[in-house]
mmCIF file with all atom_site columns, C-alpha atoms in Angstrom:
data_model
loop_
_atom_site.group_PDB
_atom_site.id
_atom_site.type_symbol
_atom_site.label_atom_id
_atom_site.label_alt_id
_atom_site.label_comp_id
_atom_site.label_asym_id
_atom_site.label_entity_id
_atom_site.label_seq_id
_atom_site.pdbx_PDB_ins_code
_atom_site.Cartn_x
_atom_site.Cartn_y
_atom_site.Cartn_z
_atom_site.occupancy
_atom_site.B_iso_or_equiv
_atom_site.pdbx_formal_charge
_atom_site.auth_seq_id
_atom_site.auth_comp_id
_atom_site.auth_asym_id
_atom_site.auth_atom_id
_atom_site.pdbx_PDB_model_num
ATOM 1   C CA . MET W 1 1   ? 0.000   0.000  0.000   1.00 72.00 ? 27  MET W CA 1
ATOM 2   C CA . ASN W 1 2   ? 1.125   3.539  -0.795  1.00 94.00 ? 28  ASN W CA 1
ATOM 3   C CA . PHE W 1 3   ? 1.565   6.072  2.042   1.00 98.00 ? 29  PHE W CA 1
ATOM 4   C CA . LYS W 1 4   ? 2.357   9.783  1.953   1.00 98.00 ? 30  LYS W CA 1
ATOM 5   C CA . LYS W 1 5   ? 2.998   12.523 4.486   1.00 97.00 ? 31  LYS W CA 1
ATOM 6   C CA . PRO W 1 6   ? 0.617   15.463 4.918   1.00 97.00 ? 32  PRO W CA 1
ATOM 7   C CA . ASP W 1 7   ? 3.439   17.726 3.692   1.00 97.00 ? 33  ASP W CA 1
ATOM 8   C CA . ASP W 1 8   ? 3.251   15.907 0.329   1.00 97.00 ? 34  ASP W CA 1
ATOM 9   C CA . SER W 1 9   ? -0.150  17.567 -0.119  1.00 98.00 ? 35  SER W CA 1
ATOM 10  C CA . GLU W 1 10  ? 0.778   21.096 0.957   1.00 98.00 ? 36  GLU W CA 1
ATOM 11  C CA . ILE W 1 11  ? -0.393  23.908 -1.295  1.00 98.00 ? 37  ILE W CA 1
ATOM 12  C CA . ILE W 1 12  ? 0.294   27.594 -0.718  1.00 98.00 ? 38  ILE W CA 1
ATOM 13  C CA . LEU W 1 13  ? -1.847  29.903 -2.819  1.00 97.00 ? 39  LEU W CA 1
ATOM 14  C CA . THR W 1 14  ? -1.275  33.685 -2.676  1.00 97.00 ? 40  THR W CA 1
ATOM 15  C CA . GLU W 1 15  ? -3.314  36.275 -4.518  1.00 97.00 ? 41  GLU W CA 1
ATOM 16  C CA . LEU W 1 16  ? -3.563  40.072 -4.499  1.00 98.00 ? 42  LEU W CA 1
ATOM 17  C CA . MET W 1 17  ? -7.080  41.269 -3.658  1.00 98.00 ? 43  MET W CA 1
ATOM 18  C CA . LEU W 1 18  ? -8.413  43.590 -6.366  1.00 97.00 ? 44  LEU W CA 1
ATOM 19  C CA . PRO W 1 19  ? -11.384 45.988 -6.381  1.00 96.00 ? 45  PRO W CA 1
ATOM 20  C CA . SER W 1 20  ? -13.236 43.522 -8.641  1.00 96.00 ? 46  SER W CA 1
ATOM 21  C CA . HIS W 1 21  ? -13.175 41.022 -5.725  1.00 96.00 ? 47  HIS W CA 1
ATOM 22  C CA . SER W 1 22  ? -14.976 43.371 -3.327  1.00 96.00 ? 48  SER W CA 1
ATOM 23  C CA . ASN W 1 23  ? -18.581 43.417 -2.157  1.00 93.00 ? 49  ASN W CA 1
ATOM 24  C CA . PHE W 1 24  ? -20.898 46.401 -1.678  1.00 91.00 ? 50  PHE W CA 1
ATOM 25  C CA . SER W 1 25  ? -19.188 47.423 1.561   1.00 91.00 ? 51  SER W CA 1
ATOM 26  C CA . GLY W 1 26  ? -15.759 47.519 -0.063  1.00 89.00 ? 52  GLY W CA 1
ATOM 27  C CA . LYS W 1 27  ? -14.454 44.373 1.634   1.00 96.00 ? 53  LYS W CA 1
ATOM 28  C CA . ILE W 1 28  ? -13.443 41.240 -0.243  1.00 97.00 ? 54  ILE W CA 1
ATOM 29  C CA . HIS W 1 29  ? -16.507 39.144 -1.027  1.00 96.00 ? 55  HIS W CA 1
ATOM 30  C CA . GLY W 1 30  ? -16.786 35.961 1.062   1.00 95.00 ? 56  GLY W CA 1
ATOM 31  C CA . GLY W 1 31  ? -17.870 34.004 -1.999  1.00 95.00 ? 57  GLY W CA 1
ATOM 32  C CA . PHE W 1 32  ? -14.638 34.909 -3.762  1.00 97.00 ? 58  PHE W CA 1
ATOM 33  C CA . ILE W 1 33  ? -12.617 33.671 -0.767  1.00 97.00 ? 59  ILE W CA 1
ATOM 34  C CA . LEU W 1 34  ? -14.651 30.429 -0.704  1.00 97.00 ? 60  LEU W CA 1
ATOM 35  C CA . SER W 1 35  ? -13.896 29.926 -4.401  1.00 97.00 ? 61  SER W CA 1
ATOM 36  C CA . LEU W 1 36  ? -10.152 30.315 -3.732  1.00 98.00 ? 62  LEU W CA 1
ATOM 37  C CA . MET W 1 37  ? -10.428 27.907 -0.789  1.00 98.00 ? 63  MET W CA 1
ATOM 38  C CA . ASP W 1 38  ? -12.115 25.339 -3.025  1.00 98.00 ? 64  ASP W CA 1
ATOM 39  C CA . LYS W 1 39  ? -9.277  25.668 -5.544  1.00 98.00 ? 65  LYS W CA 1
ATOM 40  C CA . ALA W 1 40  ? -6.702  25.198 -2.774  1.00 98.00 ? 66  ALA W CA 1
ATOM 41  C CA . ALA W 1 41  ? -8.554  22.122 -1.443  1.00 98.00 ? 67  ALA W CA 1
ATOM 42  C CA . PHE W 1 42  ? -8.778  20.650 -4.950  1.00 98.00 ? 68  PHE W CA 1
ATOM 43  C CA . ALA W 1 43  ? -5.066  21.240 -5.589  1.00 98.00 ? 69  ALA W CA 1
ATOM 44  C CA . SER W 1 44  ? -4.023  19.760 -2.226  1.00 98.00 ? 70  SER W CA 1
ATOM 45  C CA . ALA W 1 45  ? -6.222  16.650 -2.508  1.00 98.00 ? 71  ALA W CA 1
ATOM 46  C CA . SER W 1 46  ? -5.288  16.082 -6.155  1.00 98.00 ? 72  SER W CA 1
ATOM 47  C CA . LYS W 1 47  ? -1.583  16.503 -5.415  1.00 98.00 ? 73  LYS W CA 1
ATOM 48  C CA . PHE W 1 48  ? -1.847  13.982 -2.568  1.00 98.00 ? 74  PHE W CA 1
ATOM 49  C CA . SER W 1 49  ? -3.985  11.401 -4.371  1.00 97.00 ? 75  SER W CA 1
ATOM 50  C CA . GLY W 1 50  ? -2.668  11.828 -7.900  1.00 97.00 ? 76  GLY W CA 1
ATOM 51  C CA . GLN W 1 51  ? -6.308  11.905 -9.049  1.00 97.00 ? 77  GLN W CA 1
ATOM 52  C CA . TYR W 1 52  ? -8.971  14.396 -10.026 1.00 97.00 ? 78  TYR W CA 1
ATOM 53  C CA . CYS W 1 53  ? -10.894 15.303 -6.861  1.00 98.00 ? 79  CYS W CA 1
ATOM 54  C CA . VAL W 1 54  ? -14.309 16.764 -6.180  1.00 98.00 ? 80  VAL W CA 1
ATOM 55  C CA . THR W 1 55  ? -15.622 18.643 -3.159  1.00 98.00 ? 81  THR W CA 1
ATOM 56  C CA . ALA W 1 56  ? -18.009 16.493 -1.110  1.00 96.00 ? 82  ALA W CA 1
ATOM 57  C CA . SER W 1 57  ? -18.633 18.953 1.735   1.00 95.00 ? 83  SER W CA 1
ATOM 58  C CA . VAL W 1 58  ? -17.321 22.016 3.459   1.00 95.00 ? 84  VAL W CA 1
ATOM 59  C CA . ASN W 1 59  ? -17.198 22.267 7.209   1.00 89.00 ? 85  ASN W CA 1
ATOM 60  C CA . ARG W 1 60  ? -18.219 25.486 8.867   1.00 85.00 ? 86  ARG W CA 1
ATOM 61  C CA . VAL W 1 61  ? -16.524 28.672 7.635   1.00 91.00 ? 87  VAL W CA 1
ATOM 62  C CA . ASP W 1 62  ? -16.326 31.572 10.076  1.00 91.00 ? 88  ASP W CA 1
ATOM 63  C CA . PHE W 1 63  ? -15.079 34.843 8.639   1.00 93.00 ? 89  PHE W CA 1
ATOM 64  C CA . LEU W 1 64  ? -12.969 36.155 11.519  1.00 95.00 ? 90  LEU W CA 1
ATOM 65  C CA . ASN W 1 65  ? -11.462 39.290 9.962   1.00 96.00 ? 91  ASN W CA 1
ATOM 66  C CA . ALA W 1 66  ? -12.427 41.273 6.885   1.00 96.00 ? 92  ALA W CA 1
ATOM 67  C CA . ILE W 1 67  ? -10.022 41.278 3.956   1.00 97.00 ? 93  ILE W CA 1
ATOM 68  C CA . GLU W 1 68  ? -9.305  44.625 2.327   1.00 96.00 ? 94  GLU W CA 1
ATOM 69  C CA . VAL W 1 69  ? -8.678  45.511 -1.302  1.00 97.00 ? 95  VAL W CA 1
ATOM 70  C CA . GLY W 1 70  ? -4.911  45.636 -1.870  1.00 97.00 ? 96  GLY W CA 1
ATOM 71  C CA . GLU W 1 71  ? -4.050  42.956 0.695   1.00 98.00 ? 97  GLU W CA 1
ATOM 72  C CA . LEU W 1 72  ? -2.258  39.732 -0.161  1.00 98.00 ? 98  LEU W CA 1
ATOM 73  C CA . VAL W 1 73  ? -4.297  36.663 0.747   1.00 98.00 ? 99  VAL W CA 1
ATOM 74  C CA . THR W 1 74  ? -2.440  33.427 1.414   1.00 98.00 ? 100 THR W CA 1
ATOM 75  C CA . MET W 1 75  ? -4.118  30.052 1.745   1.00 98.00 ? 101 MET W CA 1
ATOM 76  C CA . ARG W 1 76  ? -2.259  27.105 3.167   1.00 98.00 ? 102 ARG W CA 1
ATOM 77  C CA . ALA W 1 77  ? -3.920  23.778 2.446   1.00 98.00 ? 103 ALA W CA 1
ATOM 78  C CA . LYS W 1 78  ? -2.884  20.307 3.573   1.00 98.00 ? 104 LYS W CA 1
ATOM 79  C CA . VAL W 1 79  ? -4.498  16.871 3.847   1.00 98.00 ? 105 VAL W CA 1
ATOM 80  C CA . ASN W 1 80  ? -5.271  16.149 7.518   1.00 97.00 ? 106 ASN W CA 1
ATOM 81  C CA . TYR W 1 81  ? -7.191  12.884 7.163   1.00 98.00 ? 107 TYR W CA 1
ATOM 82  C CA . VAL W 1 82  ? -7.687  10.118 4.597   1.00 98.00 ? 108 VAL W CA 1
ATOM 83  C CA . GLY W 1 83  ? -10.356 7.458  4.295   1.00 97.00 ? 109 GLY W CA 1
ATOM 84  C CA . ASN W 1 84  ? -10.708 5.035  1.393   1.00 97.00 ? 110 ASN W CA 1
ATOM 85  C CA . SER W 1 85  ? -11.393 7.547  -1.362  1.00 98.00 ? 111 SER W CA 1
ATOM 86  C CA . SER W 1 86  ? -11.937 10.664 0.726   1.00 97.00 ? 112 SER W CA 1
ATOM 87  C CA . MET W 1 87  ? -9.592  13.208 2.231   1.00 98.00 ? 113 MET W CA 1
ATOM 88  C CA . GLU W 1 88  ? -10.127 16.097 4.601   1.00 97.00 ? 114 GLU W CA 1
ATOM 89  C CA . VAL W 1 89  ? -8.120  19.163 3.619   1.00 98.00 ? 115 VAL W CA 1
ATOM 90  C CA . GLY W 1 90  ? -7.485  21.827 6.242   1.00 97.00 ? 116 GLY W CA 1
ATOM 91  C CA . ILE W 1 91  ? -7.160  25.374 4.918   1.00 97.00 ? 117 ILE W CA 1
ATOM 92  C CA . ARG W 1 92  ? -5.893  28.421 6.783   1.00 97.00 ? 118 ARG W CA 1
ATOM 93  C CA . VAL W 1 93  ? -6.540  31.836 5.225   1.00 98.00 ? 119 VAL W CA 1
ATOM 94  C CA . GLU W 1 94  ? -4.438  34.862 6.147   1.00 98.00 ? 120 GLU W CA 1
ATOM 95  C CA . SER W 1 95  ? -4.296  38.342 4.709   1.00 98.00 ? 121 SER W CA 1
ATOM 96  C CA . GLN W 1 96  ? -1.329  40.692 4.800   1.00 98.00 ? 122 GLN W CA 1
ATOM 97  C CA . ASN W 1 97  ? -1.345  44.452 4.506   1.00 98.00 ? 123 ASN W CA 1
ATOM 98  C CA . ILE W 1 98  ? 1.431   45.144 2.008   1.00 97.00 ? 124 ILE W CA 1
ATOM 99  C CA . ARG W 1 99  ? 2.319   48.548 3.485   1.00 97.00 ? 125 ARG W CA 1
ATOM 100 C CA . THR W 1 100 ? 2.410   47.623 7.180   1.00 97.00 ? 126 THR W CA 1
ATOM 101 C CA . GLY W 1 101 ? 3.249   43.923 6.951   1.00 98.00 ? 127 GLY W CA 1
ATOM 102 C CA . VAL W 1 102 ? 0.468   43.134 9.452   1.00 98.00 ? 128 VAL W CA 1
ATOM 103 C CA . VAL W 1 103 ? -0.896  39.600 8.987   1.00 98.00 ? 129 VAL W CA 1
ATOM 104 C CA . LYS W 1 104 ? -4.465  38.664 10.015  1.00 98.00 ? 130 LYS W CA 1
ATOM 105 C CA . HIS W 1 105 ? -5.949  35.187 10.388  1.00 98.00 ? 131 HIS W CA 1
ATOM 106 C CA . CYS W 1 106 ? -9.157  35.490 8.339   1.00 97.00 ? 132 CYS W CA 1
ATOM 107 C CA . ASN W 1 107 ? -10.589 31.979 8.588   1.00 95.00 ? 133 ASN W CA 1
ATOM 108 C CA . SER W 1 108 ? -9.892  28.278 8.679   1.00 94.00 ? 134 SER W CA 1
ATOM 109 C CA . SER W 1 109 ? -12.033 25.541 7.260   1.00 95.00 ? 135 SER W CA 1
ATOM 110 C CA . TYR W 1 110 ? -12.038 21.887 6.332   1.00 95.00 ? 136 TYR W CA 1
ATOM 111 C CA . PHE W 1 111 ? -13.035 20.571 2.916   1.00 97.00 ? 137 PHE W CA 1
ATOM 112 C CA . SER W 1 112 ? -13.965 16.923 2.354   1.00 97.00 ? 138 SER W CA 1
ATOM 113 C CA . MET W 1 113 ? -12.643 15.871 -1.039  1.00 98.00 ? 139 MET W CA 1
ATOM 114 C CA . VAL W 1 114 ? -13.192 12.628 -2.949  1.00 98.00 ? 140 VAL W CA 1
ATOM 115 C CA . ALA W 1 115 ? -10.786 11.163 -5.517  1.00 98.00 ? 141 ALA W CA 1
ATOM 116 C CA . LYS W 1 116 ? -12.338 10.089 -8.849  1.00 98.00 ? 142 LYS W CA 1
ATOM 117 C CA . ASP W 1 117 ? -11.067 8.263  -11.919 1.00 96.00 ? 143 ASP W CA 1
ATOM 118 C CA . GLU W 1 118 ? -11.709 9.205  -15.566 1.00 94.00 ? 144 GLU W CA 1
ATOM 119 C CA . THR W 1 119 ? -15.149 7.572  -15.460 1.00 96.00 ? 145 THR W CA 1
ATOM 120 C CA . GLY W 1 120 ? -16.227 9.353  -12.270 1.00 95.00 ? 146 GLY W CA 1
ATOM 121 C CA . LYS W 1 121 ? -15.841 6.332  -9.985  1.00 97.00 ? 147 LYS W CA 1
ATOM 122 C CA . THR W 1 122 ? -14.195 6.776  -6.595  1.00 98.00 ? 148 THR W CA 1
ATOM 123 C CA . VAL W 1 123 ? -10.543 5.783  -6.342  1.00 97.00 ? 149 VAL W CA 1
ATOM 124 C CA . LYS W 1 124 ? -8.562  4.584  -3.342  1.00 98.00 ? 150 LYS W CA 1
ATOM 125 C CA . VAL W 1 125 ? -6.210  7.243  -1.985  1.00 98.00 ? 151 VAL W CA 1
ATOM 126 C CA . PRO W 1 126 ? -2.801  6.723  -0.370  1.00 98.00 ? 152 PRO W CA 1
ATOM 127 C CA . GLY W 1 127 ? -2.599  6.202  3.368   1.00 98.00 ? 153 GLY W CA 1
ATOM 128 C CA . LEU W 1 128 ? -1.319  8.965  5.624   1.00 98.00 ? 154 LEU W CA 1
ATOM 129 C CA . ILE W 1 129 ? 2.025   8.865  7.422   1.00 98.00 ? 155 ILE W CA 1
ATOM 130 C CA . ILE W 1 130 ? 1.700   10.531 10.823  1.00 97.00 ? 156 ILE W CA 1
ATOM 131 C CA . SER W 1 131 ? 5.171   11.553 11.950  1.00 97.00 ? 157 SER W CA 1
ATOM 132 C CA . ASN W 1 132 ? 4.551   14.360 14.461  1.00 97.00 ? 158 ASN W CA 1
ATOM 133 C CA . LEU W 1 133 ? 2.074   15.371 17.148  1.00 98.00 ? 159 LEU W CA 1
ATOM 134 C CA . SER W 1 134 ? 0.513   18.113 15.020  1.00 96.00 ? 160 SER W CA 1
ATOM 135 C CA . ASP W 1 135 ? -0.353  15.639 12.255  1.00 97.00 ? 161 ASP W CA 1
ATOM 136 C CA . MET W 1 136 ? -1.710  13.209 14.846  1.00 98.00 ? 162 MET W CA 1
ATOM 137 C CA . ARG W 1 137 ? -3.878  15.935 16.445  1.00 97.00 ? 163 ARG W CA 1
ATOM 138 C CA . ARG W 1 138 ? -5.265  16.993 13.058  1.00 96.00 ? 164 ARG W CA 1
ATOM 139 C CA . PHE W 1 139 ? -6.044  13.394 12.045  1.00 97.00 ? 165 PHE W CA 1
ATOM 140 C CA . LEU W 1 140 ? -7.817  12.669 15.356  1.00 97.00 ? 166 LEU W CA 1
ATOM 141 C CA . ARG W 1 141 ? -9.747  15.963 15.186  1.00 95.00 ? 167 ARG W CA 1
ATOM 142 C CA . SER W 1 142 ? -10.949 14.925 11.740  1.00 95.00 ? 168 SER W CA 1
ATOM 143 C CA . ILE W 1 143 ? -12.131 11.544 13.037  1.00 96.00 ? 169 ILE W CA 1
ATOM 144 C CA . LYS W 1 144 ? -14.026 13.306 15.827  1.00 95.00 ? 170 LYS W CA 1
ATOM 145 C CA . HIS W 1 145 ? -15.608 15.723 13.353  1.00 92.00 ? 171 HIS W CA 1
ATOM 146 C CA . ILE W 1 146 ? -16.690 12.891 11.036  1.00 92.00 ? 172 ILE W CA 1
ATOM 147 C CA . ASN W 1 147 ? -18.167 10.887 13.929  1.00 94.00 ? 173 ASN W CA 1
ATOM 148 C CA . MET W 1 148 ? -20.044 13.925 15.270  1.00 93.00 ? 174 MET W CA 1
ATOM 149 C CA . ARG W 1 149 ? -21.404 14.719 11.791  1.00 91.00 ? 175 ARG W CA 1
ATOM 150 C CA . ASN W 1 150 ? -22.633 11.116 11.388  1.00 91.00 ? 176 ASN W CA 1
ATOM 151 C CA . GLU W 1 151 ? -24.221 11.087 14.856  1.00 92.00 ? 177 GLU W CA 1
ATOM 152 C CA . ARG W 1 152 ? -25.980 14.408 14.161  1.00 92.00 ? 178 ARG W CA 1
ATOM 153 C CA . LYS W 1 153 ? -27.208 13.097 10.812  1.00 91.00 ? 179 LYS W CA 1
ATOM 154 C CA . MET W 1 154 ? -28.694 10.000 12.478  1.00 92.00 ? 180 MET W CA 1
ATOM 155 C CA . GLU W 1 155 ? -30.153 11.884 15.444  1.00 91.00 ? 181 GLU W CA 1
ATOM 156 C CA . PHE W 1 156 ? -31.965 14.412 13.262  1.00 92.00 ? 182 PHE W CA 1
ATOM 157 C CA . SER W 1 157 ? -32.863 12.291 10.246  1.00 93.00 ? 183 SER W CA 1
ATOM 158 C CA . LYS W 1 158 ? -36.495 12.406 9.185   1.00 91.00 ? 184 LYS W CA 1
ATOM 159 C CA . ASN W 1 159 ? -36.925 8.708  9.974   1.00 92.00 ? 185 ASN W CA 1
ATOM 160 C CA . THR W 1 160 ? -35.406 8.626  13.473  1.00 89.00 ? 186 THR W CA 1
ATOM 161 C CA . PHE W 1 161 ? -36.112 12.114 14.878  1.00 91.00 ? 187 PHE W CA 1
ATOM 162 C CA . GLU W 1 162 ? -37.946 12.025 18.237  1.00 89.00 ? 188 GLU W CA 1
ATOM 163 C CA . PRO W 1 163 ? -39.479 15.497 18.796  1.00 89.00 ? 189 PRO W CA 1
ATOM 164 C CA . GLU W 1 164 ? -40.598 14.759 22.376  1.00 87.00 ? 190 GLU W CA 1
ATOM 165 C CA . LYS W 1 165 ? -36.929 14.597 23.411  1.00 87.00 ? 191 LYS W CA 1
ATOM 166 C CA . TYR W 1 166 ? -36.308 18.142 22.204  1.00 87.00 ? 192 TYR W CA 1
ATOM 167 C CA . LYS W 1 167 ? -39.335 20.301 23.027  1.00 86.00 ? 193 LYS W CA 1
ATOM 168 C CA . GLU W 1 168 ? -37.832 21.521 26.300  1.00 88.00 ? 194 GLU W CA 1
ATOM 169 C CA . ALA W 1 169 ? -34.496 22.088 24.613  1.00 89.00 ? 195 ALA W CA 1
ATOM 170 C CA . LEU W 1 170 ? -36.120 24.928 22.674  1.00 91.00 ? 196 LEU W CA 1
ATOM 171 C CA . ASN W 1 171 ? -36.861 26.886 25.869  1.00 89.00 ? 197 ASN W CA 1
ATOM 172 C CA . GLY W 1 172 ? -34.871 30.098 25.960  1.00 90.00 ? 198 GLY W CA 1
ATOM 173 C CA . TYR W 1 173 ? -34.679 30.378 22.173  1.00 94.00 ? 199 TYR W CA 1
ATOM 174 C CA . ASN W 1 174 ? -36.495 32.915 20.041  1.00 96.00 ? 200 ASN W CA 1
ATOM 175 C CA . VAL W 1 175 ? -39.074 30.392 18.818  1.00 93.00 ? 201 VAL W CA 1
ATOM 176 C CA . LYS W 1 176 ? -42.765 29.694 19.400  1.00 90.00 ? 202 LYS W CA 1
ATOM 177 C CA . LEU W 1 177 ? -43.845 26.060 19.120  1.00 88.00 ? 203 LEU W CA 1
ATOM 178 C CA . GLU W 1 178 ? -47.195 25.530 17.401  1.00 88.00 ? 204 GLU W CA 1
ATOM 179 C CA . LEU W 1 179 ? -47.081 21.786 16.834  1.00 83.00 ? 205 LEU W CA 1
#
């Protein structure tokens, strides 16, 4: 079996933010940043697997700091977890003011990518070599995230949802139950 290190998947993407990338408030549009993140995730997963990859899901994206026109945005992407044909790619987004040199952490997110062959069928990806504590922490965090996502999916699926368990849980929220 083939194994690779997370560093074998590392992608660093840097782009200057232009006025055409801004939204109505003059900040860089979140959708543009998401598009760049998707490109970085694709490049990282494809580099690691040696296959064409597609985005299966995107974990939560919190925009922590606004990005200004004229700043350099750098995305660092690396495979944190591998399954059979899937990979989780962690992406860290930072912006840098060219004049002051100040760097801001803008967001981090995790993209689930799936390797595909020429016919669109899933392909087995290499295993992951964990050689330091940071890689181990990232891999285990990914397992926890996947397990929590699966548990949430089961708990709240249309077929297994038990509303009686949750009515009191809605107390204190800005909702009115009329069931």
